[in-house]
GROMACS .gro file of C-alpha atoms in nm:
model
  311
    1MET     CA    1   0.547  -1.914  -0.305
    2LYS     CA    2   0.274  -1.862  -0.051
    3VAL     CA    3   0.085  -1.544   0.028
    4THR     CA    4  -0.157  -1.494   0.318
    5ILE     CA    5  -0.408  -1.210   0.308
    6VAL     CA    6  -0.568  -1.128   0.643
    7GLY     CA    7  -0.901  -0.966   0.586
    8ALA     CA    8  -1.127  -1.110   0.312
    9GLY     CA    9  -1.318  -0.791   0.249
   10ASN     CA   10  -1.325  -0.604  -0.079
   11VAL     CA   11  -0.955  -0.510  -0.085
   12GLY     CA   12  -0.828  -0.846   0.045
   13ALA     CA   13  -1.043  -1.047  -0.193
   14THR     CA   14  -0.947  -0.832  -0.493
   15CYS     CA   15  -0.578  -0.872  -0.401
   16ALA     CA   16  -0.625  -1.248  -0.385
   17ASP     CA   17  -0.805  -1.249  -0.717
   18VAL     CA   18  -0.535  -1.044  -0.894
   19ILE     CA   19  -0.251  -1.252  -0.744
   20SER     CA   20  -0.424  -1.572  -0.854
   21TYR     CA   21  -0.523  -1.456  -1.199
   22ARG     CA   22  -0.168  -1.331  -1.272
   23GLY     CA   23  -0.002  -1.640  -1.122
   24ILE     CA   24   0.210  -1.431  -0.887
   25ALA     CA   25   0.201  -1.697  -0.615
   26SER     CA   26   0.141  -2.068  -0.614
   27GLU     CA   27  -0.079  -2.054  -0.305
   28VAL     CA   28  -0.296  -1.784  -0.150
   29VAL     CA   29  -0.462  -1.814   0.186
   30LEU     CA   30  -0.748  -1.578   0.282
   31LEU     CA   31  -0.816  -1.541   0.653
   32ASP     CA   32  -1.105  -1.357   0.819
   33ILE     CA   33  -1.273  -1.349   1.160
   34LYS     CA   34  -1.623  -1.377   1.006
   35GLU     CA   35  -1.732  -1.742   0.992
   36GLY     CA   36  -1.725  -1.879   0.644
   37PHE     CA   37  -1.650  -1.549   0.478
   38ALA     CA   38  -1.297  -1.619   0.364
   39GLU     CA   39  -1.389  -1.971   0.268
   40GLY     CA   40  -1.668  -1.838   0.045
   41LYS     CA   41  -1.448  -1.577  -0.122
   42ALA     CA   42  -1.170  -1.830  -0.184
   43LEU     CA   43  -1.415  -2.085  -0.341
   44ASP     CA   44  -1.559  -1.816  -0.563
   45ILE     CA   45  -1.209  -1.718  -0.683
   46MET     CA   46  -1.111  -2.082  -0.743
   47GLN     CA   47  -1.421  -2.131  -0.957
   48CYS     CA   48  -1.272  -1.878  -1.200
   49ALA     CA   49  -0.966  -2.094  -1.270
   50THR     CA   50  -1.107  -2.298  -1.555
   51ASN     CA   51  -1.231  -1.990  -1.735
   52THR     CA   52  -0.931  -1.765  -1.680
   53GLY     CA   53  -0.655  -2.030  -1.689
   54PHE     CA   54  -0.475  -1.985  -1.358
   55ASN     CA   55  -0.335  -2.265  -1.138
   56THR     CA   56  -0.289  -2.083  -0.807
   57LYS     CA   57  -0.435  -2.269  -0.507
   58VAL     CA   58  -0.671  -2.041  -0.311
   59SER     CA   59  -0.813  -2.138   0.031
   60GLY     CA   60  -1.001  -1.957   0.300
   61VAL     CA   61  -1.002  -1.997   0.678
   62THR     CA   62  -1.183  -1.855   0.974
   63ASN     CA   63  -0.933  -1.709   1.224
   64ASP     CA   64  -0.704  -2.017   1.204
   65TYR     CA   65  -0.353  -1.877   1.173
   66SER     CA   66  -0.195  -2.224   1.166
   67LYS     CA   67  -0.311  -2.247   0.804
   68THR     CA   68  -0.098  -1.944   0.720
   69ALA     CA   69   0.230  -2.119   0.819
   70GLY     CA   70   0.521  -2.079   0.586
   71SER     CA   71   0.389  -1.763   0.415
   72ASP     CA   72   0.653  -1.570   0.218
   73VAL     CA   73   0.440  -1.257   0.229
   74VAL     CA   74   0.151  -1.163   0.460
   75VAL     CA   75  -0.087  -0.879   0.358
   76ILE     CA   76  -0.283  -0.713   0.639
   77THR     CA   77  -0.599  -0.548   0.523
   78SER     CA   78  -0.785  -0.605   0.851
   79GLY     CA   79  -0.988  -0.323   1.010
   80ILE     CA   80  -1.287  -0.114   0.924
   81PRO     CA   81  -1.294   0.078   0.593
   82ARG     CA   82  -1.355   0.452   0.565
   83LYS     CA   83  -1.709   0.577   0.542
   84PRO     CA   84  -1.814   0.906   0.372
   85GLY     CA   85  -1.676   1.203   0.567
   86MET     CA   86  -1.439   0.992   0.771
   87THR     CA   87  -1.063   1.059   0.751
   88ARG     CA   88  -0.802   0.786   0.758
   89GLU     CA   89  -0.676   0.935   1.084
   90GLU     CA   90  -1.008   0.868   1.259
   91LEU     CA   91  -0.952   0.495   1.214
   92ILE     CA   92  -0.644   0.486   1.446
   93GLY     CA   93  -0.815   0.380   1.767
   94ILE     CA   94  -1.026   0.119   1.598
   95ASN     CA   95  -0.767  -0.046   1.373
   96ALA     CA   96  -0.450  -0.028   1.587
   97GLY     CA   97  -0.547  -0.315   1.818
   98ILE     CA   98  -0.655  -0.526   1.519
   99VAL     CA   99  -0.336  -0.477   1.326
  100LYS     CA  100  -0.112  -0.545   1.630
  101THR     CA  101  -0.289  -0.869   1.705
  102VAL     CA  102  -0.284  -0.985   1.347
  103ALA     CA  103   0.088  -0.911   1.301
  104GLU     CA  104   0.178  -1.101   1.621
  105ASN     CA  105  -0.033  -1.402   1.516
  106VAL     CA  106   0.104  -1.436   1.166
  107LEU     CA  107   0.464  -1.416   1.291
  108LYS     CA  108   0.404  -1.711   1.522
  109HIS     CA  109   0.360  -1.928   1.214
  110SER     CA  110   0.569  -1.741   0.957
  111PRO     CA  111   0.853  -1.578   1.149
  112ASN     CA  112   1.053  -1.486   0.833
  113THR     CA  113   0.762  -1.340   0.641
  114ILE     CA  114   0.750  -0.997   0.483
  115ILE     CA  115   0.448  -0.800   0.604
  116VAL     CA  116   0.261  -0.563   0.374
  117VAL     CA  117   0.032  -0.328   0.557
  118VAL     CA  118  -0.286  -0.192   0.389
  119SER     CA  119  -0.499  -0.106   0.691
  120ASN     CA  120  -0.560   0.268   0.750
  121PRO     CA  121  -0.423   0.504   0.860
  122MET     CA  122  -0.152   0.313   0.667
  123ASP     CA  123   0.166   0.495   0.773
  124THR     CA  124   0.069   0.472   1.141
  125MET     CA  125  -0.037   0.106   1.112
  126THR     CA  126   0.296   0.027   0.941
  127TYR     CA  127   0.486   0.198   1.222
  128LEU     CA  128   0.274   0.004   1.475
  129ALA     CA  129   0.349  -0.330   1.307
  130LEU     CA  130   0.717  -0.253   1.311
  131LYS     CA  131   0.744  -0.137   1.670
  132ALA     CA  132   0.504  -0.401   1.813
  133THR     CA  133   0.684  -0.696   1.656
  134GLY     CA  134   1.050  -0.598   1.639
  135VAL     CA  135   1.072  -0.737   1.282
  136PRO     CA  136   1.364  -0.596   1.083
  137LYS     CA  137   1.257  -0.273   0.906
  138ASN     CA  138   1.308  -0.412   0.554
  139ARG     CA  139   1.027  -0.668   0.619
  140ILE     CA  140   0.751  -0.425   0.712
  141ILE     CA  141   0.613  -0.232   0.414
  142GLY     CA  142   0.314   0.001   0.385
  143MET     CA  143   0.167  -0.007   0.035
  144GLY     CA  144   0.005   0.343   0.024
  145GLY     CA  145   0.246   0.505  -0.215
  146ALA     CA  146   0.189   0.235  -0.478
  147LEU     CA  147  -0.181   0.317  -0.481
  148ASP     CA  148  -0.139   0.693  -0.463
  149SER     CA  149   0.111   0.683  -0.753
  150SER     CA  150  -0.134   0.476  -0.958
  151ARG     CA  151  -0.406   0.732  -0.901
  152PHE     CA  152  -0.159   1.014  -0.990
  153ARG     CA  153  -0.073   0.843  -1.317
  154THR     CA  154  -0.443   0.793  -1.394
  155TYR     CA  155  -0.527   1.161  -1.345
  156LEU     CA  156  -0.223   1.261  -1.558
  157SER     CA  157  -0.342   1.016  -1.820
  158LEU     CA  158  -0.684   1.181  -1.828
  159ALA     CA  159  -0.531   1.529  -1.851
  160LEU     CA  160  -0.290   1.427  -2.129
  161ASP     CA  161  -0.532   1.198  -2.306
  162LYS     CA  162  -0.256   0.941  -2.324
  163PRO     CA  163  -0.218   0.582  -2.189
  164ALA     CA  164  -0.144   0.567  -1.813
  165ASN     CA  165   0.121   0.298  -1.877
  166ASP     CA  166   0.320   0.547  -2.083
  167ILE     CA  167   0.335   0.780  -1.783
  168SER     CA  168   0.593   0.772  -1.505
  169ALA     CA  169   0.494   0.953  -1.186
  170MET     CA  170   0.531   0.907  -0.813
  171VAL     CA  171   0.363   1.020  -0.494
  172ILE     CA  172   0.568   1.037  -0.171
  173GLY     CA  173   0.486   1.147   0.185
  174GLY     CA  174   0.207   1.032   0.410
  175HIS     CA  175  -0.085   0.830   0.279
  176GLY     CA  176  -0.340   1.090   0.369
  177ASP     CA  177  -0.563   1.347   0.193
  178THR     CA  178  -0.345   1.635   0.312
  179THR     CA  179  -0.008   1.464   0.356
  180MET     CA  180   0.069   1.300   0.021
  181ILE     CA  181   0.298   1.482  -0.224
  182PRO     CA  182   0.242   1.415  -0.597
  183LEU     CA  183   0.575   1.500  -0.761
  184THR     CA  184   0.451   1.689  -1.064
  185ARG     CA  185   0.790   1.825  -1.142
  186LEU     CA  186   0.935   1.474  -1.200
  187ALA     CA  187   0.635   1.323  -1.382
  188SER     CA  188   0.698   1.227  -1.745
  189TYR     CA  189   0.527   1.091  -2.054
  190ASN     CA  190   0.758   0.846  -2.238
  191GLY     CA  191   1.055   1.026  -2.089
  192ILE     CA  192   0.937   1.377  -2.170
  193PRO     CA  193   0.846   1.594  -1.863
  194VAL     CA  194   0.468   1.643  -1.843
  195THR     CA  195   0.537   2.011  -1.787
  196GLU     CA  196   0.601   2.022  -2.165
  197PHE     CA  197   0.238   1.934  -2.223
  198LEU     CA  198   0.035   2.059  -1.924
  199SER     CA  199   0.009   2.402  -1.773
  200GLU     CA  200   0.090   2.463  -1.408
  201GLU     CA  201  -0.282   2.516  -1.342
  202VAL     CA  202  -0.369   2.178  -1.482
  203LEU     CA  203  -0.091   2.009  -1.296
  204GLN     CA  204  -0.211   2.159  -0.970
  205LYS     CA  205  -0.558   2.026  -1.035
  206VAL     CA  206  -0.414   1.682  -1.110
  207ALA     CA  207  -0.221   1.692  -0.782
  208ALA     CA  208  -0.527   1.804  -0.589
  209ASP     CA  209  -0.744   1.535  -0.746
  210THR     CA  210  -0.478   1.275  -0.659
  211MET     CA  211  -0.465   1.379  -0.295
  212VAL     CA  212  -0.837   1.332  -0.251
  213GLY     CA  213  -0.857   1.039  -0.481
  214GLY     CA  214  -0.956   0.793  -0.205
  215ALA     CA  215  -1.207   1.031  -0.054
  216THR     CA  216  -1.363   1.094  -0.393
  217LEU     CA  217  -1.424   0.719  -0.435
  218THR     CA  218  -1.551   0.685  -0.082
  219GLY     CA  219  -1.809   0.954  -0.152
  220LEU     CA  220  -1.917   0.786  -0.477
  221LEU     CA  221  -1.921   0.429  -0.347
  222GLY     CA  222  -2.022   0.479   0.019
  223THR     CA  223  -1.711   0.290   0.129
  224SER     CA  224  -1.347   0.264   0.055
  225ALA     CA  225  -1.234   0.171  -0.301
  226TRP     CA  226  -1.105  -0.181  -0.363
  227TYR     CA  227  -1.009  -0.258  -0.725
  228ALA     CA  228  -0.710  -0.021  -0.741
  229PRO     CA  229  -0.599  -0.088  -0.381
  230GLY     CA  230  -0.614  -0.467  -0.436
  231ALA     CA  231  -0.421  -0.442  -0.756
  232SER     CA  232  -0.164  -0.207  -0.601
  233VAL     CA  233  -0.097  -0.468  -0.325
  234ALA     CA  234  -0.058  -0.744  -0.586
  235TYR     CA  235   0.188  -0.525  -0.781
  236LEU     CA  236   0.396  -0.485  -0.467
  237VAL     CA  237   0.376  -0.857  -0.379
  238ASP     CA  238   0.485  -0.946  -0.728
  239SER     CA  239   0.801  -0.738  -0.696
  240ILE     CA  240   0.884  -0.916  -0.370
  241LEU     CA  241   0.809  -1.279  -0.468
  242ASN     CA  242   0.975  -1.250  -0.808
  243ASP     CA  243   1.260  -1.032  -0.693
  244GLN     CA  244   1.179  -0.771  -0.959
  245LYS     CA  245   1.348  -0.484  -0.777
  246LYS     CA  246   1.094  -0.238  -0.897
  247MET     CA  247   1.107   0.121  -0.774
  248ILE     CA  248   0.788   0.167  -0.577
  249ALA     CA  249   0.688   0.443  -0.338
  250CYS     CA  250   0.622   0.263  -0.010
  251SER     CA  251   0.575   0.360   0.353
  252VAL     CA  252   0.888   0.236   0.529
  253PHE     CA  253   1.085   0.315   0.845
  254VAL     CA  254   1.330   0.597   0.793
  255GLU     CA  255   1.645   0.663   0.987
  256GLY     CA  256   1.779   0.991   0.853
  257GLU     CA  257   1.657   0.957   0.495
  258TYR     CA  258   1.494   1.276   0.368
  259GLY     CA  259   1.587   1.437   0.700
  260GLN     CA  260   1.340   1.225   0.901
  261ASN     CA  261   1.370   0.972   1.182
  262ASP     CA  262   1.154   0.721   1.367
  263ILE     CA  263   0.849   0.725   1.141
  264CYS     CA  264   0.716   0.522   0.851
  265ILE     CA  265   0.640   0.739   0.551
  266GLY     CA  266   0.620   0.707   0.174
  267VAL     CA  267   0.955   0.728  -0.003
  268PRO     CA  268   1.085   0.566  -0.326
  269CYS     CA  269   1.215   0.216  -0.257
  270ILE     CA  270   1.365  -0.076  -0.444
  271ILE     CA  271   1.144  -0.373  -0.361
  272GLY     CA  272   1.276  -0.727  -0.404
  273LYS     CA  273   1.300  -1.067  -0.235
  274ASN     CA  274   1.426  -0.911   0.083
  275GLY     CA  275   1.145  -0.657   0.102
  276VAL     CA  276   1.288  -0.301   0.110
  277GLU     CA  277   1.624  -0.344  -0.045
  278GLU     CA  278   1.709   0.025  -0.083
  279ILE     CA  279   1.565   0.368  -0.016
  280LEU     CA  280   1.638   0.597  -0.309
  281ASP     CA  281   1.750   0.954  -0.252
  282ILE     CA  282   1.553   1.167  -0.495
  283LYS     CA  283   1.686   1.524  -0.496
  284LEU     CA  284   1.383   1.729  -0.389
  285ASN     CA  285   1.371   2.109  -0.443
  286ASP     CA  286   1.315   2.342  -0.150
  287HIS     CA  287   0.938   2.351  -0.197
  288GLU     CA  288   0.913   1.969  -0.204
  289LYS     CA  289   1.143   1.941   0.100
  290ALA     CA  290   0.912   2.175   0.290
  291LEU     CA  291   0.607   1.974   0.188
  292PHE     CA  292   0.776   1.651   0.295
  293ALA     CA  293   0.874   1.788   0.634
  294LYS     CA  294   0.516   1.907   0.692
  295SER     CA  295   0.387   1.566   0.591
  296ALA     CA  296   0.629   1.395   0.823
  297ASP     CA  297   0.518   1.615   1.116
  298ALA     CA  298   0.155   1.515   1.055
  299VAL     CA  299   0.242   1.144   1.041
  300ARG     CA  300   0.447   1.177   1.358
  301GLY     CA  301   0.156   1.346   1.529
  302MET     CA  302  -0.072   1.053   1.442
  303ASN     CA  303   0.184   0.807   1.581
  304ASP     CA  304   0.154   0.973   1.920
  305ALA     CA  305  -0.189   0.808   1.950
  306LEU     CA  306  -0.009   0.465   1.962
  307LYS     CA  307   0.182   0.530   2.282
  308SER     CA  308  -0.063   0.345   2.509
  309ILE     CA  309  -0.079   0.049   2.271
  310LEU     CA  310   0.301   0.011   2.237
  311VAL     CA  311   0.367   0.024   2.614
   0.00000   0.00000   0.00000
């Protein structure tokens, strides 16, 4: 199985490293526009093989899409990262042209690939990739919900003082500081609702911390995070390549699900060899439905900025 990662920056390189270390794919290609950058990252990762025991072939190329031919999955991380004080929405004008060009180029050499979009603002970039290429909707996936859910589980873990891997929790809605919806009502610790252990006040703080989880790290690091985003992409790619059919919150194109149409937004999906194999209908309460509708309106508003690009 072959995976191409376009953009060899922090997130792309971390994704390549995790995929290689865990043996998720037999081949990983890193591509970047900066001369020698992807080649250097790939060589650095390959030099870990004898110490960590992986056999994945990792190579890097400078803007040569022919080397990506036959990719089963293509991950798009291209674009500029957030800086302190910058919202994901402010990246639309800069990153839209980049994502559109990348998607078109990879499909020339891998017409049947599944595309995973990481570039921000992620819901809007996922919608752009879908509309600009005409690829079937099951093969265009935005990974934001996987990352947001991971952060949600981490904050719940800290509040409970219990292992994050024993916690089940999901974030739906837009991948934005004000649009994501941590489903506190449905979160559980080894099958027991977390509401049995945590007060409403604590749960609201956990939800608030989750929503600004990316901005918090940007403020601390001076740029976007990369370890958790890279690992979240690898987790999603693993479910695709190995047909694991995991339930993962992903930004996908909806046509009536959750009362929404013609947008890409985070909803619970079954992810397997065909990409998005099913969108699950979780019964939201009235409050959650209202939050989702508000989130969808915000995402739809950002999509309006793409009109000139999609003409």
